[in-house]
């Protein structure tokens, strides 16, 4: 059973999410919070597996609450929610440690699937939606004089790892990367594991953010 805490400042939204998840025997809604501070307090008290977290809340917003939970309760995974697909707070929440993001107009089936995915330790965010978000809200650092912006790319990455990182960051999944490079999907997975370790990131979402911030990939999907 997956223990879920719901955090949203709108009572109707909290109740709606609880009614979606509650009847499924795979989930148990253990609590509801009306702001980020309450979400953090309840998470420490109830130790949920997943917190479904609105990212725009009073007292302590969802981004700050996510960062606090990532620091103090790393086994509790956060699934961020926003009213809008394109929301700069989503990028901040993923940076802060959220395992995934969903817009609030998702279907009950999509909500349940996303909770299962983040509970399993994977990132629940559509790659192409993530690249759209980053194109809109992440700015590549200005290059130093005489040096390209992509100099922030870790030098220990092999040429193949860098190539796979670029393709991953433009929204391709493992099968698409494998087809593009004419290699096996298992080889892609092995390279991605190595890339995550060298970048010091946890999942694909954070790897994509790192690619944009390093200058490896620029807004619009061009490669550095």
Short mmCIF file of C-alpha atoms in Angstrom, two decimals:
data_model
loop_
_atom_site.label_atom_id
_atom_site.label_comp_id
_atom_site.label_asym_id
_atom_site.label_seq_id
_atom_site.Cartn_x
_atom_site.Cartn_y
_atom_site.Cartn_z
CA UNK A 1 0.00 0.00 0.00
CA UNK A 2 1.30 3.47 -0.95
CA UNK A 3 0.74 6.04 1.80
CA UNK A 4 -0.14 9.44 0.30
CA UNK A 5 -0.28 12.94 1.81
CA UNK A 6 -2.16 15.60 -0.18
CA UNK A 7 -1.12 19.26 0.11
CA UNK A 8 -3.18 21.98 -1.57
CA UNK A 9 -4.57 25.28 -0.29
CA UNK A 10 -7.95 24.66 -1.94
CA UNK A 11 -10.17 22.31 0.13
CA UNK A 12 -12.13 21.23 -2.95
CA UNK A 13 -8.95 20.16 -4.74
CA UNK A 14 -7.72 18.25 -1.69
CA UNK A 15 -11.02 16.43 -1.37
CA UNK A 16 -11.12 15.67 -5.09
CA UNK A 17 -7.63 14.17 -5.08
CA UNK A 18 -8.44 12.13 -1.97
CA UNK A 19 -11.64 10.82 -3.57
CA UNK A 20 -9.68 9.80 -6.69
CA UNK A 21 -7.00 7.91 -4.79
CA UNK A 22 -8.97 6.69 -1.77
CA UNK A 23 -11.09 3.93 -3.36
CA UNK A 24 -8.02 2.24 -4.91
CA UNK A 25 -6.74 -0.43 -2.48
CA UNK A 26 -3.19 0.32 -3.64
CA UNK A 27 -3.33 3.78 -2.01
CA UNK A 28 -4.05 5.07 1.47
CA UNK A 29 -4.54 8.83 1.89
CA UNK A 30 -3.06 9.43 5.34
CA UNK A 31 -3.55 13.18 5.60
CA UNK A 32 -4.31 16.53 4.00
CA UNK A 33 -2.44 19.84 4.38
CA UNK A 34 -3.57 23.35 3.47
CA UNK A 35 -0.11 24.91 3.09
CA UNK A 36 3.53 23.96 2.73
CA UNK A 37 4.43 24.33 6.37
CA UNK A 38 1.60 22.03 7.40
CA UNK A 39 2.64 19.56 4.67
CA UNK A 40 6.17 19.37 6.09
CA UNK A 41 4.88 18.95 9.66
CA UNK A 42 2.40 16.22 8.67
CA UNK A 43 5.01 14.43 6.57
CA UNK A 44 7.29 14.18 9.61
CA UNK A 45 4.37 12.95 11.71
CA UNK A 46 2.77 10.53 9.25
CA UNK A 47 5.78 9.47 7.11
CA UNK A 48 3.92 9.13 3.80
CA UNK A 49 5.54 7.44 0.82
CA UNK A 50 4.39 10.18 -1.57
CA UNK A 51 3.32 13.80 -1.07
CA UNK A 52 1.08 15.19 -3.82
CA UNK A 53 2.14 18.83 -3.50
CA UNK A 54 0.59 21.96 -4.99
CA UNK A 55 3.53 24.23 -5.77
CA UNK A 56 1.71 27.51 -5.16
CA UNK A 57 0.55 27.67 -1.53
CA UNK A 58 0.59 30.20 1.32
CA UNK A 59 2.83 30.24 4.44
CA UNK A 60 5.43 27.99 2.80
CA UNK A 61 5.09 27.37 -0.92
CA UNK A 62 5.39 23.95 -2.49
CA UNK A 63 8.92 24.56 -3.77
CA UNK A 64 10.25 25.41 -0.31
CA UNK A 65 8.30 22.53 1.24
CA UNK A 66 9.72 20.15 -1.36
CA UNK A 67 13.28 21.28 -0.63
CA UNK A 68 12.71 20.77 3.10
CA UNK A 69 11.31 17.28 2.58
CA UNK A 70 14.13 16.32 0.21
CA UNK A 71 16.60 17.39 2.90
CA UNK A 72 14.94 15.87 5.96
CA UNK A 73 12.80 12.98 4.62
CA UNK A 74 14.58 11.72 1.48
CA UNK A 75 12.49 8.52 1.41
CA UNK A 76 9.30 10.57 0.98
CA UNK A 77 8.83 11.40 -2.70
CA UNK A 78 7.12 14.59 -3.87
CA UNK A 79 4.82 14.75 -6.89
CA UNK A 80 4.30 18.43 -7.77
CA UNK A 81 0.99 19.78 -9.06
CA UNK A 82 0.31 23.04 -10.88
CA UNK A 83 -2.76 24.66 -12.42
CA UNK A 84 -0.72 25.42 -15.54
CA UNK A 85 1.45 23.25 -17.81
CA UNK A 86 3.91 26.09 -18.31
CA UNK A 87 4.90 27.26 -14.83
CA UNK A 88 8.38 28.37 -13.79
CA UNK A 89 7.67 27.05 -10.29
CA UNK A 90 7.63 23.53 -11.75
CA UNK A 91 11.29 23.82 -12.74
CA UNK A 92 12.10 25.15 -9.26
CA UNK A 93 10.24 22.23 -7.67
CA UNK A 94 12.16 19.69 -9.77
CA UNK A 95 15.43 21.38 -8.84
CA UNK A 96 14.36 21.25 -5.20
CA UNK A 97 13.85 17.50 -5.34
CA UNK A 98 10.36 16.74 -6.68
CA UNK A 99 10.22 13.40 -8.45
CA UNK A 100 7.58 14.48 -10.94
CA UNK A 101 5.05 17.03 -12.09
CA UNK A 102 1.43 16.91 -13.21
CA UNK A 103 -1.00 19.65 -14.29
CA UNK A 104 -4.19 19.66 -12.23
CA UNK A 105 -6.40 18.77 -15.20
CA UNK A 106 -4.99 15.23 -15.42
CA UNK A 107 -7.24 12.18 -15.41
CA UNK A 108 -7.67 9.91 -12.37
CA UNK A 109 -5.74 7.21 -14.23
CA UNK A 110 -2.82 9.57 -14.87
CA UNK A 111 -2.73 10.64 -11.23
CA UNK A 112 -2.63 7.06 -9.98
CA UNK A 113 0.06 6.11 -12.50
CA UNK A 114 2.23 9.08 -11.53
CA UNK A 115 1.99 8.30 -7.81
CA UNK A 116 3.09 4.72 -8.55
CA UNK A 117 6.01 5.94 -10.68
CA UNK A 118 7.42 8.35 -8.12
CA UNK A 119 6.90 5.79 -5.35
CA UNK A 120 9.12 3.50 -7.39
CA UNK A 121 11.85 6.16 -7.48
CA UNK A 122 11.40 7.21 -11.11
CA UNK A 123 10.70 10.65 -12.55
CA UNK A 124 7.06 11.21 -13.50
CA UNK A 125 7.24 14.03 -16.03
CA UNK A 126 6.78 13.85 -19.77
CA UNK A 127 10.23 14.49 -21.35
CA UNK A 128 8.88 16.80 -24.05
CA UNK A 129 6.86 18.80 -21.52
CA UNK A 130 10.00 19.17 -19.43
CA UNK A 131 12.03 20.44 -22.39
CA UNK A 132 9.28 22.98 -23.15
CA UNK A 133 9.38 24.18 -19.55
CA UNK A 134 13.15 24.49 -19.57
CA UNK A 135 13.19 26.27 -22.92
CA UNK A 136 10.85 28.85 -21.41
CA UNK A 137 12.30 29.28 -17.93
CA UNK A 138 15.94 28.14 -17.78
CA UNK A 139 18.54 30.53 -19.08
CA UNK A 140 21.98 29.31 -20.11
CA UNK A 141 24.72 31.16 -18.17
CA UNK A 142 26.52 33.82 -20.17
CA UNK A 143 29.84 32.42 -21.47
CA UNK A 144 33.07 33.66 -20.01
CA UNK A 145 35.25 35.65 -22.39
CA UNK A 146 36.78 33.34 -24.96
CA UNK A 147 35.00 30.25 -23.60
CA UNK A 148 31.75 28.59 -24.71
CA UNK A 149 28.83 28.37 -22.29
CA UNK A 150 29.04 24.56 -22.48
CA UNK A 151 32.38 24.64 -20.62
CA UNK A 152 30.24 23.82 -17.57
CA UNK A 153 29.84 20.28 -18.95
CA UNK A 154 31.74 17.89 -16.64
CA UNK A 155 35.02 16.96 -18.39
CA UNK A 156 34.86 13.37 -17.14
CA UNK A 157 31.94 12.60 -19.46
CA UNK A 158 33.00 10.50 -22.44
CA UNK A 159 32.07 11.71 -25.94
CA UNK A 160 29.37 9.02 -26.13
CA UNK A 161 27.95 9.99 -22.72
CA UNK A 162 27.83 13.62 -23.76
CA UNK A 163 26.03 12.66 -26.98
CA UNK A 164 23.45 10.60 -25.09
CA UNK A 165 22.98 13.38 -22.53
CA UNK A 166 22.26 15.82 -25.36
CA UNK A 167 19.67 13.51 -26.89
CA UNK A 168 18.06 12.81 -23.51
CA UNK A 169 17.86 16.56 -22.85
CA UNK A 170 16.00 17.21 -26.12
CA UNK A 171 13.20 14.89 -24.97
CA UNK A 172 14.08 11.53 -26.51
CA UNK A 173 13.34 8.36 -24.57
CA UNK A 174 15.77 5.42 -24.35
CA UNK A 175 14.38 3.64 -27.40
CA UNK A 176 14.58 6.80 -29.51
CA UNK A 177 18.16 7.45 -28.37
CA UNK A 178 19.10 3.86 -29.21
CA UNK A 179 17.59 4.20 -32.69
CA UNK A 180 19.28 7.56 -33.28
CA UNK A 181 22.72 6.17 -32.35
CA UNK A 182 22.18 2.63 -33.69
CA UNK A 183 22.95 1.01 -30.33
CA UNK A 184 20.89 -1.20 -27.99
CA UNK A 185 18.46 0.14 -25.41
CA UNK A 186 20.39 -1.67 -22.67
CA UNK A 187 23.56 0.14 -23.75
CA UNK A 188 21.71 3.45 -23.53
CA UNK A 189 20.49 2.58 -20.02
CA UNK A 190 24.04 1.73 -18.91
CA UNK A 191 25.37 5.01 -20.28
CA UNK A 192 22.56 6.97 -18.59
CA UNK A 193 23.39 5.40 -15.24
CA UNK A 194 26.99 6.54 -15.67
CA UNK A 195 25.88 10.01 -16.75
CA UNK A 196 23.70 10.42 -13.64
CA UNK A 197 26.62 9.46 -11.42
CA UNK A 198 29.04 11.88 -13.06
CA UNK A 199 26.51 14.73 -13.03
CA UNK A 200 25.45 14.03 -9.45
CA UNK A 201 21.76 13.94 -10.43
CA UNK A 202 19.03 11.54 -9.38
CA UNK A 203 16.84 11.18 -12.46
CA UNK A 204 16.13 12.26 -16.03
CA UNK A 205 14.37 15.45 -14.98
CA UNK A 206 17.40 16.69 -13.08
CA UNK A 207 19.71 15.58 -15.92
CA UNK A 208 17.69 17.63 -18.41
CA UNK A 209 17.80 20.68 -16.13
CA UNK A 210 21.57 20.27 -15.79
CA UNK A 211 21.94 20.12 -19.59
CA UNK A 212 20.15 23.43 -20.03
CA UNK A 213 21.98 25.10 -17.15
CA UNK A 214 25.37 23.95 -18.45
CA UNK A 215 24.71 25.27 -21.93
CA UNK A 216 24.91 21.80 -23.51
CA UNK A 217 21.37 22.29 -24.79
CA UNK A 218 19.91 25.72 -25.44
CA UNK A 219 16.34 27.00 -25.60
CA UNK A 220 14.64 25.68 -28.68
CA UNK A 221 16.42 22.34 -28.52
CA UNK A 222 19.74 23.30 -30.15
CA UNK A 223 22.83 21.51 -28.95
CA UNK A 224 25.79 23.27 -27.44
#
